[in-house]
PDB file of C-alpha atoms in Angstrom:
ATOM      1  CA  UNK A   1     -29.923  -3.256  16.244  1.00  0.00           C
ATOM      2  CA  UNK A   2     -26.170  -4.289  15.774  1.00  0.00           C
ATOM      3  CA  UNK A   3     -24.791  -7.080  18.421  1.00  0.00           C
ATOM      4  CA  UNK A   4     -21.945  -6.332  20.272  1.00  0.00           C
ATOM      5  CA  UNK A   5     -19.605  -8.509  17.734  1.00  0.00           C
ATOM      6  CA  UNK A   6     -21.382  -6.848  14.786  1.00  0.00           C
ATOM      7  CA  UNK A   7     -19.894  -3.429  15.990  1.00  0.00           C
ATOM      8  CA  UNK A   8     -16.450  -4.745  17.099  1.00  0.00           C
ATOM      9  CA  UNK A   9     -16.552  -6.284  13.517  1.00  0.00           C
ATOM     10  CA  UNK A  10     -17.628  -2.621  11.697  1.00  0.00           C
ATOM     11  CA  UNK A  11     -14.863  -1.258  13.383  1.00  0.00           C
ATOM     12  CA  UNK A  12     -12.204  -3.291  12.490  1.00  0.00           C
ATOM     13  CA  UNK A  13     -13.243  -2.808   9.554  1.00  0.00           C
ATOM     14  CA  UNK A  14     -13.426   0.623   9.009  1.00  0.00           C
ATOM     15  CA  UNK A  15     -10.834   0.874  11.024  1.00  0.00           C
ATOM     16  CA  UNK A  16      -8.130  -1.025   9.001  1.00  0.00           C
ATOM     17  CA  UNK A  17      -9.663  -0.041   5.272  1.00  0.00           C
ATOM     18  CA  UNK A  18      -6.683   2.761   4.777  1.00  0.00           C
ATOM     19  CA  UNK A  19      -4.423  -0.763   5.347  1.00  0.00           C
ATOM     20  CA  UNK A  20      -5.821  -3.008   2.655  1.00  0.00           C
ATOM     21  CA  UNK A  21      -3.329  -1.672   0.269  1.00  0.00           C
ATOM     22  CA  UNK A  22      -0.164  -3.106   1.543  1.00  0.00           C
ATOM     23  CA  UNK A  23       0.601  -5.613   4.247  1.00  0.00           C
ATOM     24  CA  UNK A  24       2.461  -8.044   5.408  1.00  0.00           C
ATOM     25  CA  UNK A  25       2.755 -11.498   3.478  1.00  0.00           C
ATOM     26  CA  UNK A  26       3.319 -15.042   4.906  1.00  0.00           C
ATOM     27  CA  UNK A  27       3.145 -18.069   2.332  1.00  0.00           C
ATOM     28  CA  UNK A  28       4.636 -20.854   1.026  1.00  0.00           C
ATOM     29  CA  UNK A  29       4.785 -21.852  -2.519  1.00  0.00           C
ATOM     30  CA  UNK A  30       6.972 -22.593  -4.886  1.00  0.00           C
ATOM     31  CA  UNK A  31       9.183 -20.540  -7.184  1.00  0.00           C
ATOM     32  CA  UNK A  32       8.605 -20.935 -10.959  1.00  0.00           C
ATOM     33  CA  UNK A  33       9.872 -19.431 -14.434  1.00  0.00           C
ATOM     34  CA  UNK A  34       7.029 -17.701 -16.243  1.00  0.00           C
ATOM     35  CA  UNK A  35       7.010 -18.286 -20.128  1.00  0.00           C
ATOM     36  CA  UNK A  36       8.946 -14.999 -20.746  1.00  0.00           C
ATOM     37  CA  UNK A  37      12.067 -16.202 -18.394  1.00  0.00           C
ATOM     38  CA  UNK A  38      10.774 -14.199 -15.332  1.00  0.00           C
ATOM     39  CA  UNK A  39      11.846 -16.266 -11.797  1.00  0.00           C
ATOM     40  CA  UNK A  40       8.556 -15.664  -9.834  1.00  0.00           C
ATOM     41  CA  UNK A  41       7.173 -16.862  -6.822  1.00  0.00           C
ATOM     42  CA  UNK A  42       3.606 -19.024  -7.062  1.00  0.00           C
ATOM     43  CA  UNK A  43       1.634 -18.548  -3.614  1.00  0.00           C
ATOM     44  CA  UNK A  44      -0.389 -21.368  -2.215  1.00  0.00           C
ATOM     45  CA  UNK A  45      -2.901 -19.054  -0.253  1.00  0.00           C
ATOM     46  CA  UNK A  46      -2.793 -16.384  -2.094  1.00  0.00           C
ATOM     47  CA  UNK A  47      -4.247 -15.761  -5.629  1.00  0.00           C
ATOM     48  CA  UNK A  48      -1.593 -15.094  -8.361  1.00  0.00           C
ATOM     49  CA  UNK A  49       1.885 -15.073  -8.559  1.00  0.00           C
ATOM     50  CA  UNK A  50       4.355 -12.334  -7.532  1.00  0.00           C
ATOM     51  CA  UNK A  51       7.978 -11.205  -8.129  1.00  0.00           C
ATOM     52  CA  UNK A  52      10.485 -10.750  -5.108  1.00  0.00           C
ATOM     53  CA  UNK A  53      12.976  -8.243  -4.038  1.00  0.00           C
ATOM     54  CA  UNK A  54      15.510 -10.847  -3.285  1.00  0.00           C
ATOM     55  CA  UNK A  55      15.546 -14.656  -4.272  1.00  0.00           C
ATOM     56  CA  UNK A  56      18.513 -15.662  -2.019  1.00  0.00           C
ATOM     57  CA  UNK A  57      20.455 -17.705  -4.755  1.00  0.00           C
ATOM     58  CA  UNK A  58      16.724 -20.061  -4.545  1.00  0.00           C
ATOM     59  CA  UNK A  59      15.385 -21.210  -8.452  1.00  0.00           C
ATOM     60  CA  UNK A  60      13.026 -22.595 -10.158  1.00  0.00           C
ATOM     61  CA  UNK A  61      11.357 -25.882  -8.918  1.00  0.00           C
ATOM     62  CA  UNK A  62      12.118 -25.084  -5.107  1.00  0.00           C
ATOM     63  CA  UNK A  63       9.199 -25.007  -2.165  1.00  0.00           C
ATOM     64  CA  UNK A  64       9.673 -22.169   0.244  1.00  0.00           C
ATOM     65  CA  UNK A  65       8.225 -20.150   2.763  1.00  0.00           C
ATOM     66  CA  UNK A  66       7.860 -16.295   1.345  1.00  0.00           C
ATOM     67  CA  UNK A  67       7.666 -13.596   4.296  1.00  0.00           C
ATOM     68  CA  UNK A  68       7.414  -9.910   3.424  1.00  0.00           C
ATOM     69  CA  UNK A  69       5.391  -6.941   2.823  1.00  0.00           C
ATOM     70  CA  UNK A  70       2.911  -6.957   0.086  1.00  0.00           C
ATOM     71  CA  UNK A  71       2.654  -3.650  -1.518  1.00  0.00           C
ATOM     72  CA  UNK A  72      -0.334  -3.312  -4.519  1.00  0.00           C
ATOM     73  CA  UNK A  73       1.112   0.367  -5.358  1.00  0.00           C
ATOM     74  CA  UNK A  74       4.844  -0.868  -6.273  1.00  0.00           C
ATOM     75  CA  UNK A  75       5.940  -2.607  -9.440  1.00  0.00           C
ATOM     76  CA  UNK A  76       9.118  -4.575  -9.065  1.00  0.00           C
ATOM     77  CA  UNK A  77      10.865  -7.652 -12.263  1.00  0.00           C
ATOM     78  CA  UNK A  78       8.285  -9.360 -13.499  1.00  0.00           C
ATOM     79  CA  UNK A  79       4.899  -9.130 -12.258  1.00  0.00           C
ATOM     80  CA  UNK A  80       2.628  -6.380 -10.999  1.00  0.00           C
ATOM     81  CA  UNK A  81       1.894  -8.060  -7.712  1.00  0.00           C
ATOM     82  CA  UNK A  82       5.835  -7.244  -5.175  1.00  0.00           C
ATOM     83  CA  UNK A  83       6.517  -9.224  -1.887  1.00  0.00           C
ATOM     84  CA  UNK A  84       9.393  -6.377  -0.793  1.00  0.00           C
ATOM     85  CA  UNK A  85      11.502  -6.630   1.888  1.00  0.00           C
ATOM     86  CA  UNK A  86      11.240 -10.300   2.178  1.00  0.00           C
ATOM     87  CA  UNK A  87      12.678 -12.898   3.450  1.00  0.00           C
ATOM     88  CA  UNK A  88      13.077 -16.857   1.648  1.00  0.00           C
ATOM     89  CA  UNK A  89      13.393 -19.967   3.559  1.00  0.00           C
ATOM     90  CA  UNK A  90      13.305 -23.914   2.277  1.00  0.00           C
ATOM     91  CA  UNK A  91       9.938 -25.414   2.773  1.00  0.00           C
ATOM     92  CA  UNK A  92       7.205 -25.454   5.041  1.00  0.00           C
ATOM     93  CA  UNK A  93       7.083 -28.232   7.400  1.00  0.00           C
ATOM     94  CA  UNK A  94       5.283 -27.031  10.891  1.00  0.00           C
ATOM     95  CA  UNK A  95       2.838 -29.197  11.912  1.00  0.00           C
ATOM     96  CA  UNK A  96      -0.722 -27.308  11.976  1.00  0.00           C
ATOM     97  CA  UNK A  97      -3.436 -27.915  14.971  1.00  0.00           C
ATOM     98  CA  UNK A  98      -5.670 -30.381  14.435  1.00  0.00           C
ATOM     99  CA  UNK A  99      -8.347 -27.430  15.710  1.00  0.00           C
ATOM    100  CA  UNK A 100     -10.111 -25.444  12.582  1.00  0.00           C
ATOM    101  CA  UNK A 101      -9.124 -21.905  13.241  1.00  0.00           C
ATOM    102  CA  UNK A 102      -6.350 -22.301  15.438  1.00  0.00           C
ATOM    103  CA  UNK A 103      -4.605 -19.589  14.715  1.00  0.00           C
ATOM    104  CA  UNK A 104      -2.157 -19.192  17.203  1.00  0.00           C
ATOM    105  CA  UNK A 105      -1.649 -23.167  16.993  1.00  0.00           C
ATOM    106  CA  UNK A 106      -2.114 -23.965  21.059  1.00  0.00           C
ATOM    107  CA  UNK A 107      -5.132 -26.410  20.567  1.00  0.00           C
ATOM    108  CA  UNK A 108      -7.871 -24.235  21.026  1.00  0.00           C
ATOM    109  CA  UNK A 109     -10.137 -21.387  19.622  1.00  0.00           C
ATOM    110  CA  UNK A 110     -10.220 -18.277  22.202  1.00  0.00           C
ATOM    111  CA  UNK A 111      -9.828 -14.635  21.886  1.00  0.00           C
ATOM    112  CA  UNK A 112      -6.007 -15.059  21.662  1.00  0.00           C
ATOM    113  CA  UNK A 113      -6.749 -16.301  18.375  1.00  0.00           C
ATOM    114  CA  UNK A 114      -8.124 -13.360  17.465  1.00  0.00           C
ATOM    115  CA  UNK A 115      -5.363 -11.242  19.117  1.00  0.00           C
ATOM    116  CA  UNK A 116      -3.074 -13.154  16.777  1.00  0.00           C
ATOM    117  CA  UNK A 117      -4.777 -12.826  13.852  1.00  0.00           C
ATOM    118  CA  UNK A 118      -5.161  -8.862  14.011  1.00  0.00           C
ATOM    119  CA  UNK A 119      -1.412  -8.669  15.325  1.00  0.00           C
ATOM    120  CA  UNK A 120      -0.852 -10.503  11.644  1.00  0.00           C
ATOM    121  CA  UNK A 121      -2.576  -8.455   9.279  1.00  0.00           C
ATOM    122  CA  UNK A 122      -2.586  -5.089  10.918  1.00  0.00           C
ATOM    123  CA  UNK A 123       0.593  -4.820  13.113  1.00  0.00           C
ATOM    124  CA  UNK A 124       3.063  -6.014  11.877  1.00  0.00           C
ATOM    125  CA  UNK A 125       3.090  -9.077  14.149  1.00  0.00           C
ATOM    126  CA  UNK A 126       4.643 -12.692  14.396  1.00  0.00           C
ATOM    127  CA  UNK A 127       3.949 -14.759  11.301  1.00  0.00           C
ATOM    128  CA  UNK A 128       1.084 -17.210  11.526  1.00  0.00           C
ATOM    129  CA  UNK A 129       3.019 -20.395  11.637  1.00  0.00           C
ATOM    130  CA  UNK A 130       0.061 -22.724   9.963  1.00  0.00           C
ATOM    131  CA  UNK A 131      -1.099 -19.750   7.229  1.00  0.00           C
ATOM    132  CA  UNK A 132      -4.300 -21.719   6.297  1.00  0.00           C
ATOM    133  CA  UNK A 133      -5.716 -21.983  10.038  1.00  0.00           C
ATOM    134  CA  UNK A 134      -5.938 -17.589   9.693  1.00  0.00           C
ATOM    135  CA  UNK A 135      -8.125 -18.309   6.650  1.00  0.00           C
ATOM    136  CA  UNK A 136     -11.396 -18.274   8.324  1.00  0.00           C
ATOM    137  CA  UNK A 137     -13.695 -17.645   5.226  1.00  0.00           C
ATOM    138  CA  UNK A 138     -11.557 -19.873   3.162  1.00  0.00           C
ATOM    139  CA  UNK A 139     -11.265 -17.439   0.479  1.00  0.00           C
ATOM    140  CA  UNK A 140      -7.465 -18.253   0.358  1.00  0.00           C
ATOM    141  CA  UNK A 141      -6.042 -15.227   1.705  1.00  0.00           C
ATOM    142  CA  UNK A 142      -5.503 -13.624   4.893  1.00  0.00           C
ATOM    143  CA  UNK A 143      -7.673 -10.421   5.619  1.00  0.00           C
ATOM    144  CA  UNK A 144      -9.758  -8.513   8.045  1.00  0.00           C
ATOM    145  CA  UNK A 145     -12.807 -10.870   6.734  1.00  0.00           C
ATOM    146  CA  UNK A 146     -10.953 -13.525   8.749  1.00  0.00           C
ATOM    147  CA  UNK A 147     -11.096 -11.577  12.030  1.00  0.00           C
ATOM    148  CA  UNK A 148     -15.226 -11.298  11.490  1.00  0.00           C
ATOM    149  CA  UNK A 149     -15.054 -14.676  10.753  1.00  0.00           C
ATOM    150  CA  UNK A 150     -13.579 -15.658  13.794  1.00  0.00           C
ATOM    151  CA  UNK A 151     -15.037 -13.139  15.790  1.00  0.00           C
ATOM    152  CA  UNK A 152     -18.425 -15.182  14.927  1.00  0.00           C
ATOM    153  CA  UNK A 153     -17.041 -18.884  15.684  1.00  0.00           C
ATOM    154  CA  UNK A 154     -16.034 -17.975  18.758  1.00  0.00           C
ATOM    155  CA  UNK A 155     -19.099 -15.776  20.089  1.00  0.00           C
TER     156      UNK A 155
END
C-alpha cells in the first residue's frame, strides 16, 4: 500500500515528466573560454557547461548569477547544453539559511518550502535565492527528485 506522500510524490512525478526537457535555470558560476575560443558559462550546481543567448558585455574570469530557460532540444555557439532567454548579473552574494532545505530562506522547513520549490521547477516561479538549499538529494541540480525529497523530510 502507497502512503499518502508516496502518491502525492507519483504524481508529481508523472505529472511533470512531459517538463523534464526544458526548464527554467538559476545558477551561479563563472564564465570561461573553452580551448577552441568558445565564451561559455561553467555552472556550480549544475553538471557541465553551457553557452548563452546573451553575455551582456561579461568575459572570461567573471562570477555571475545565470537565470534562464534551459532547453535540451536547442543548440545555440558553442555547446550543446543553451540557457536562452537569460538574464546575467555579477556574483552571488545572498546569504543562505542556516536551515538544510530551506528553500524559501524564512528559517524553517514547512510546506511553503515545498510550494516554492514546485513554483521553481514547474511554473515558472521566483528564483530560489540560495540554489543549493532546493537541492534536496544533493545530486547538484534542481529537479522534481527534490520535491520527493522534501516531501519526505518534512512528513
Amino acid at each position: 500500500m502507497i502512503s499518502s506522500v508516496g502518491a502525492i510524490s507519483l504524481a508529481l512525478m508523472f505529472s511533470a515528466s512531459s517538463l523534464w526537457a526544458a526548464g527554467n535555470f538559476d545558477d551561479c558560476g563563472s564564465l570561461r573560454l573553452t580551448n577552441d575560443g568558445c565564451l561559455v558559462f561553467a555552472p556550480d550546481h549544475h553538471p557541465g557547461i553551457y553557452s548563452l543567448d546573451n553575455y551582456f558585455g561579461f568575459g572570461a574570469g567573471d562570477r555571475v548569477h545565470v537565470t534562464g530557460r534551459h532547453d535540451s532540444n536547442y543548440f545555440c555557439g558553442c555547446s550543446s547544453r543553451c540557457i536562452r532567454q537569460n538574464t546575467i548579473t555579477e556574483g552571488c552574494s545572498t546569504l543562505c539559511s542556516s536551515v538544510q532545505n530551506d528553500v524559501n530562506n524564512d528559517g524553517r522547513i514547512n510546506v511553503s518550502d515545498i510550494v516554492a520549490l514546485i513554483s521553481y521547477i514547474f511554473l515558472g516561479g521566483e528564483a530560489i535565492e540560495c540554489l543549493e538549499q532546493g537541492d534536496c538529494n544533493s545530486n547538484g541540480r534542481i529537479e522534481i527528485s527534490d520535491v520527493v525529497c522534501l516531501i519526505d523530510v518534512i512528513f
